[in-house]
Every structure is written in structure tokens, then in C-alpha cells.
Amino acid sequence: MGELPPHDDVSPPGARDAAGFIAAMRRLKERSGLTYRELEERAAHRGDVLARSTLADVLRRTSLPRPEVLAAFVRACGDGERVDAWLDARDRLAAAGPAAEPAQAHDPEPAEAHATETGALPRTGTTTVARPRRRPGARTVVGAITLTLAVLALAAWALLPDGSKDPGGPVSSAAPSLTPAGGWGTIRPARTPDLCVTDGRDRAGAYGSAVAVQLPCAQATVPRTYLEPAGEGLYRIQWHHPQHGKGCLTVMGADQIKGMLEPRRNCAQGTLFRLEPAAGAFRLRPSTSAGCLGIVGDDTTAGAEVIEERCTGAADQRFLIRAG
């Protein structure tokens, strides 16, 4: 089933309260003509997670859904072009009233939500937390992605030698449900684990210095990445270069390329990141904002830039931390 045609009766910005918002969600589901199971399968096909039991719980209540559940639901219904509008309307209502309530596993759920392929009902009513993905707004990016990117970035990395001695210690190999102990390692987008977060150039050519991008790990031998614990569950992401020394990843402001990351030699002013377990991986959240690190344009190709963006539970906002 393709994208849905526009309908005036399903207008998230027009909702005046949480009950009206949920009613619009119900109309969107009805308009899609899809069952709970079909919505769950469509979400999975897009790389999202949308448990039908969770969705059934959301649609029979009058409290706002979590943003990641809403984004996956809207895309699965075929209204993906208006995900931002739905999320903005949800945020507006949340700011004006009580926060969204978590799903309750003990509530009875519609039989449709639990029906198996054979028509039988499952023996349990466990609610699964959805971690779907939202596609950020398109950004104009140009340029061919080759090994030349790494070479250009090497020349442009404007870091002064700054005490780049080996800090020692490997990244913890603990289960993803625990935060790492810190140490040497690699940071990899969870859905493209052959790519590593390393230095490169923004593909639009708008910035003269190195920024964080995803490149094949085989090409990303320098700089080395060190995860430095900073206390209270926060970390600095250090890059160590044999010529340029040490730099710490810093989220840039509007004077550079807002939201992108660059290495800066003054690590005391570098961004601190909180690592939150997320579906077998981690979300990297700057301590200075409510955002999450993700990949520009939800891109999976080599050379795509890492950027701070709105947290949505999207697949591009999950990263693996591997020792090495």
C-alpha cells in the first residue's frame, strides 16, 4: 500500500487536547485500512519497531503516545510525509498539559492486536516498548564519497599537538544494557556496523575543517577513538591523531554548521555525552541539550555526517561501542 492521499479529517495540528489527538490517530488507522498486525509488519519492513499490543493500548486511551511510537505509527499508516507535523502537534499538547503516560501491560487489549496467523490468541499480554525511526528533514549534500575524504580530512584537521599519550584501558565489553567503562574503541552506527564514526568533510563543502562522519572501519584507522569517563554517567569522545594530537568531539553551534561535530583541542570545553542503552546499542545524548546524535538525512552511505538532532528513537540514533 502506498502513501495515503490527503484528508481534511485527519489533521494532527487541529487537535485541541490529547483525546482529540488520539481520535485523529484512530481515524488515520481507519483510513489506512490496515490491521494492528499489518501495521506492525509495515513498521518492521521500514526498520521500525511497533508492537501491535503497544499500539492497541495507545489507541484506546486518551493520553499522548511516546514520540517514537507516534512516528512509527504515522509512517506505517502511509502518512510519512507528515511525521513532523504529527510530532509537533504532539509536543505542543504535551507542553500544554500532563506528560504522556506509559503503556500499561495489565490493561486488556483488542483481540485484533493479539491475533496470530492461525487466529489464536497469545497466552500473554506483554507490552513491548517501541523504538521506531523517524526520518529527519532532508538536507542538501553533495560530493562523491571515496577514500579521498579521509585524506582531505587529515589535511584539514586543525588540531595542535596536545598531550596525546595513551590513556590506557579498553572499552568495557559489558552487555549493551550497561554503560561502558571507557577506553579505546570504535563507535559504529548500529544498522551499519561496518562503518565507524571518524573524521571526514561535510559533503556540501561548507566547512573547512574536519567533522564527524561515518566511513568504512577499514579506512578509519586514524584518528583512534577513546571514550573518557567524566563522571555522573557522562563521557568525552577523544580522537587521537599521530600528527595532530588529541581533540574532543564538540557539537558545533550556528556560527559553524549547527549540530555537526568537530574535534577541538581544548577537551575541557568539549561536549560531554550521556550513553543510554537502546535496543542492544546506545543513544549518544549531548549533556547540553535534549537532542541525540544521528546521521544526516537518515543516510546509510559512507561519508554521511553525524549530527545532533531531535530524539525520536530512530534507527540512525543507535550506536555500537566496540573495544579495539
XYZ file of C-alpha atoms in Angstrom:
324
model
C 0.000 0.000 0.000
C 1.438 3.410 -0.941
C 1.213 6.810 0.666
C -2.254 7.998 1.629
C -3.937 10.898 -0.148
C -4.524 13.983 1.986
C -7.720 14.105 4.011
C -9.013 17.051 5.986
C -10.483 14.834 8.703
C -7.047 13.633 9.814
C -5.264 16.797 10.854
C -2.916 16.478 13.842
C -2.312 20.254 14.151
C -6.052 20.725 14.633
C -6.227 18.596 17.782
C -7.041 20.694 20.856
C -6.291 18.095 23.516
C -4.896 14.599 23.978
C -8.280 12.962 23.442
C -8.689 14.771 20.115
C -5.168 13.766 19.117
C -5.835 10.078 19.825
C -9.086 10.352 17.889
C -7.112 11.650 14.895
C -4.760 8.669 15.247
C -7.730 6.309 15.210
C -9.055 7.969 12.055
C -5.635 7.628 10.460
C -5.626 3.899 11.203
C -9.135 3.519 9.812
C -8.125 5.423 6.705
C -5.132 3.141 6.193
C -7.367 0.057 6.195
C -4.617 -1.889 7.978
C -4.910 -4.239 10.945
C -2.668 -3.997 14.001
C -0.615 -6.918 12.713
C -0.231 -5.322 9.278
C 0.885 -2.056 10.833
C 3.445 -3.910 12.934
C 4.764 -5.687 9.836
C 4.908 -2.489 7.772
C 6.852 -0.799 10.546
C 9.306 -3.697 10.713
C 9.769 -3.539 6.951
C 10.830 0.103 7.321
C 13.257 -0.736 10.106
C 10.920 0.463 12.867
C 9.569 -1.428 15.871
C 5.853 -1.009 16.507
C 4.384 -3.719 18.714
C 0.709 -4.196 17.952
C -0.046 -4.597 21.670
C 1.537 -1.212 22.372
C -0.391 0.420 19.537
C -3.678 -1.087 20.687
C -3.043 0.289 24.158
C -2.315 3.761 22.787
C -5.410 3.961 20.598
C -7.891 3.031 23.292
C -6.629 5.607 25.765
C -6.723 9.392 25.852
C -3.127 10.135 26.889
C -0.467 11.174 24.407
C 1.756 8.441 22.943
C 5.526 8.492 23.203
C 7.150 10.285 20.242
C 8.873 7.174 18.882
C 5.625 5.185 18.915
C 3.798 8.004 17.146
C 6.458 8.365 14.439
C 6.436 4.642 13.632
C 2.631 4.541 13.584
C 2.291 7.506 11.212
C 4.849 6.048 8.799
C 3.237 2.615 8.896
C -0.144 4.185 8.086
C 1.359 5.735 4.945
C 1.402 9.327 6.192
C 5.193 9.534 6.419
C 5.411 12.954 4.798
C 3.615 14.433 7.806
C 5.597 12.786 10.607
C 7.000 16.172 11.631
C 3.516 17.688 11.757
C 2.262 14.870 13.985
C 5.270 15.144 16.294
C 4.992 18.933 16.507
C 1.307 18.687 17.393
C 2.052 16.048 19.999
C 4.796 18.204 21.556
C 2.503 21.233 21.632
C -0.174 19.317 23.520
C 2.359 17.742 25.866
C 3.723 21.183 26.762
C 0.222 22.446 27.461
C -0.879 19.568 29.674
C 0.210 16.424 31.544
C 3.023 14.355 30.048
C 2.305 11.237 28.063
C 1.505 8.201 30.187
C 3.476 4.996 29.748
C 1.741 1.966 28.328
C 0.222 -0.345 30.938
C 0.736 -4.027 30.328
C -2.128 -5.115 32.586
C -4.875 -3.465 30.562
C -6.884 -5.806 28.331
C -6.143 -5.349 24.631
C -8.268 -5.749 21.500
C -8.294 -9.270 20.169
C -7.134 -7.968 16.795
C -3.891 -6.758 18.341
C -3.087 -10.233 19.693
C -4.355 -12.395 16.840
C -1.715 -14.739 15.461
C -1.518 -16.001 11.901
C -3.582 -19.009 12.918
C -6.217 -16.840 14.572
C -5.313 -17.956 18.110
C -4.691 -15.513 20.921
C -1.269 -15.487 22.553
C -1.023 -16.663 26.137
C 0.495 -13.453 27.480
C -0.230 -9.724 27.102
C 3.284 -8.325 27.330
C 3.688 -4.764 26.121
C 6.808 -4.134 24.049
C 8.452 -0.729 24.117
C 8.678 0.521 20.552
C 11.867 2.121 19.253
C 10.893 3.159 15.716
C 12.678 5.553 13.426
C 11.828 8.935 12.096
C 13.419 10.319 9.001
C 14.840 13.794 9.657
C 14.223 16.656 7.259
C 16.170 16.464 4.046
C 19.494 18.269 3.919
C 21.325 19.208 0.735
C 24.524 17.217 0.487
C 26.817 16.784 -2.487
C 30.143 15.204 -3.392
C 31.433 11.721 -4.123
C 32.384 9.589 -1.118
C 35.765 7.909 -1.573
C 38.963 7.380 0.271
C 39.867 10.941 -0.721
C 37.520 12.131 2.066
C 39.777 10.696 4.710
C 42.869 12.208 3.067
C 41.269 15.659 2.820
C 40.110 15.460 6.414
C 43.640 14.588 7.540
C 44.930 17.782 5.950
C 42.104 19.897 7.340
C 42.061 18.671 10.937
C 43.022 21.884 12.701
C 44.253 20.428 15.994
C 47.509 21.312 17.731
C 49.599 18.545 19.403
C 48.171 18.344 22.899
C 49.412 15.573 25.133
C 48.235 12.584 23.112
C 49.675 9.916 25.378
C 47.863 6.608 25.506
C 45.215 6.930 28.241
C 45.218 3.145 28.511
C 42.386 0.737 29.208
C 39.973 -0.921 26.750
C 36.338 -0.051 26.286
C 34.227 -2.254 28.505
C 32.870 -5.356 26.811
C 29.860 -5.331 29.124
C 26.398 -6.040 27.748
C 24.733 -3.085 25.983
C 22.349 -2.734 28.914
C 25.288 -1.326 30.913
C 27.256 1.811 30.212
C 30.839 1.177 29.088
C 33.764 1.637 31.463
C 35.602 3.717 28.858
C 38.809 3.169 26.917
C 39.936 2.643 23.333
C 37.303 1.528 20.875
C 35.142 2.356 17.890
C 31.734 3.974 17.602
C 29.589 2.437 14.856
C 26.037 3.100 13.658
C 24.102 0.049 14.829
C 22.433 -0.606 11.471
C 25.707 -0.264 9.503
C 28.308 -1.819 11.826
C 30.955 -1.913 9.092
C 31.045 1.898 9.230
C 32.824 3.805 12.005
C 32.416 7.352 13.262
C 35.638 9.100 12.272
C 36.909 12.347 10.743
C 35.843 13.486 7.277
C 34.456 16.521 5.464
C 30.917 17.780 5.197
C 29.717 16.753 1.767
C 28.397 20.203 0.884
C 31.873 21.658 1.293
C 30.525 24.388 3.563
C 33.071 23.891 6.352
C 36.835 23.913 6.012
C 37.744 21.682 8.948
C 37.112 18.065 9.799
C 33.729 16.897 11.037
C 32.480 13.551 12.318
C 31.232 11.253 9.542
C 30.663 7.541 9.021
C 33.274 5.762 6.902
C 34.258 2.101 6.383
C 36.108 1.000 9.505
C 38.939 -0.368 7.360
C 39.640 3.231 6.265
C 39.151 4.728 9.724
C 42.450 3.665 11.306
C 43.257 7.243 12.345
C 42.316 9.039 14.428
C 41.888 6.480 17.200
C 38.837 6.890 19.410
C 38.995 6.929 23.194
C 35.922 7.068 25.417
C 36.835 9.061 28.508
C 34.554 8.733 31.560
C 33.861 12.196 33.002
C 31.740 11.194 35.981
C 27.990 11.090 36.622
C 27.466 8.812 33.631
C 28.983 11.283 31.150
C 31.797 10.738 28.625
C 34.112 12.711 26.380
C 34.808 11.280 22.947
C 38.503 11.798 22.288
C 40.209 11.473 18.919
C 43.956 10.785 18.957
C 45.924 11.560 15.815
C 49.619 10.659 15.361
C 50.407 14.112 13.918
C 47.739 16.426 15.298
C 47.460 15.104 18.816
C 44.285 14.844 20.868
C 40.953 16.504 20.249
C 37.499 16.021 21.757
C 34.295 15.918 19.742
C 32.228 19.055 20.172
C 28.736 19.815 18.883
C 29.005 22.961 16.748
C 26.760 25.976 17.042
C 25.123 28.248 14.498
C 28.426 30.013 13.738
C 29.787 26.809 12.172
C 27.490 24.049 10.898
C 24.863 23.804 13.580
C 24.597 20.352 15.067
C 27.576 18.747 13.340
C 30.563 17.597 15.383
C 34.199 18.630 15.112
C 37.325 17.743 17.133
C 38.687 20.573 19.291
C 41.975 20.571 21.137
C 40.554 22.064 24.348
C 38.845 18.999 25.747
C 37.720 20.886 28.836
C 35.301 22.718 26.538
C 34.370 19.615 24.546
C 30.841 18.228 24.629
C 30.017 15.661 27.289
C 27.797 12.803 26.150
C 25.436 10.528 28.037
C 25.175 6.947 26.753
C 21.674 5.494 27.083
C 21.052 1.770 26.394
C 18.727 1.408 23.404
C 17.718 -1.872 21.778
C 21.085 -3.596 22.121
C 23.028 -0.413 21.387
C 23.381 3.109 22.796
C 21.906 6.531 22.193
C 24.537 9.290 22.425
C 22.980 12.370 24.003
C 24.843 15.690 24.420
C 24.588 16.808 28.034
C 23.952 20.395 26.928
C 20.668 19.692 25.131
C 17.719 17.325 24.820
C 18.924 16.038 21.442
C 20.504 12.792 20.234
C 23.299 12.072 17.793
C 22.117 10.653 14.472
C 23.086 10.576 10.813
C 22.215 13.431 8.439
C 19.216 12.560 6.292
C 18.945 9.101 7.895
C 21.691 8.136 5.418
C 23.398 4.731 5.441
C 26.107 5.546 2.886
C 29.778 6.179 3.596
C 30.602 9.832 4.215
C 27.267 10.814 5.770
C 27.753 13.269 8.614
C 26.957 12.702 12.276
C 24.661 15.417 13.632
C 22.729 16.353 16.755
C 19.006 16.109 16.065
C 15.705 15.670 17.812
C 15.468 12.365 19.704
C 12.940 10.084 18.035
C 14.138 6.552 18.792
C 15.093 6.278 15.111
C 17.431 3.530 13.929
C 20.065 6.080 12.880
C 20.261 7.266 16.519
C 21.578 3.952 17.841
C 25.323 3.274 18.030
C 27.530 0.337 18.957
C 30.571 0.826 21.217
C 33.227 -1.789 20.451
C 36.594 -2.271 22.109
C 39.660 -2.097 19.920
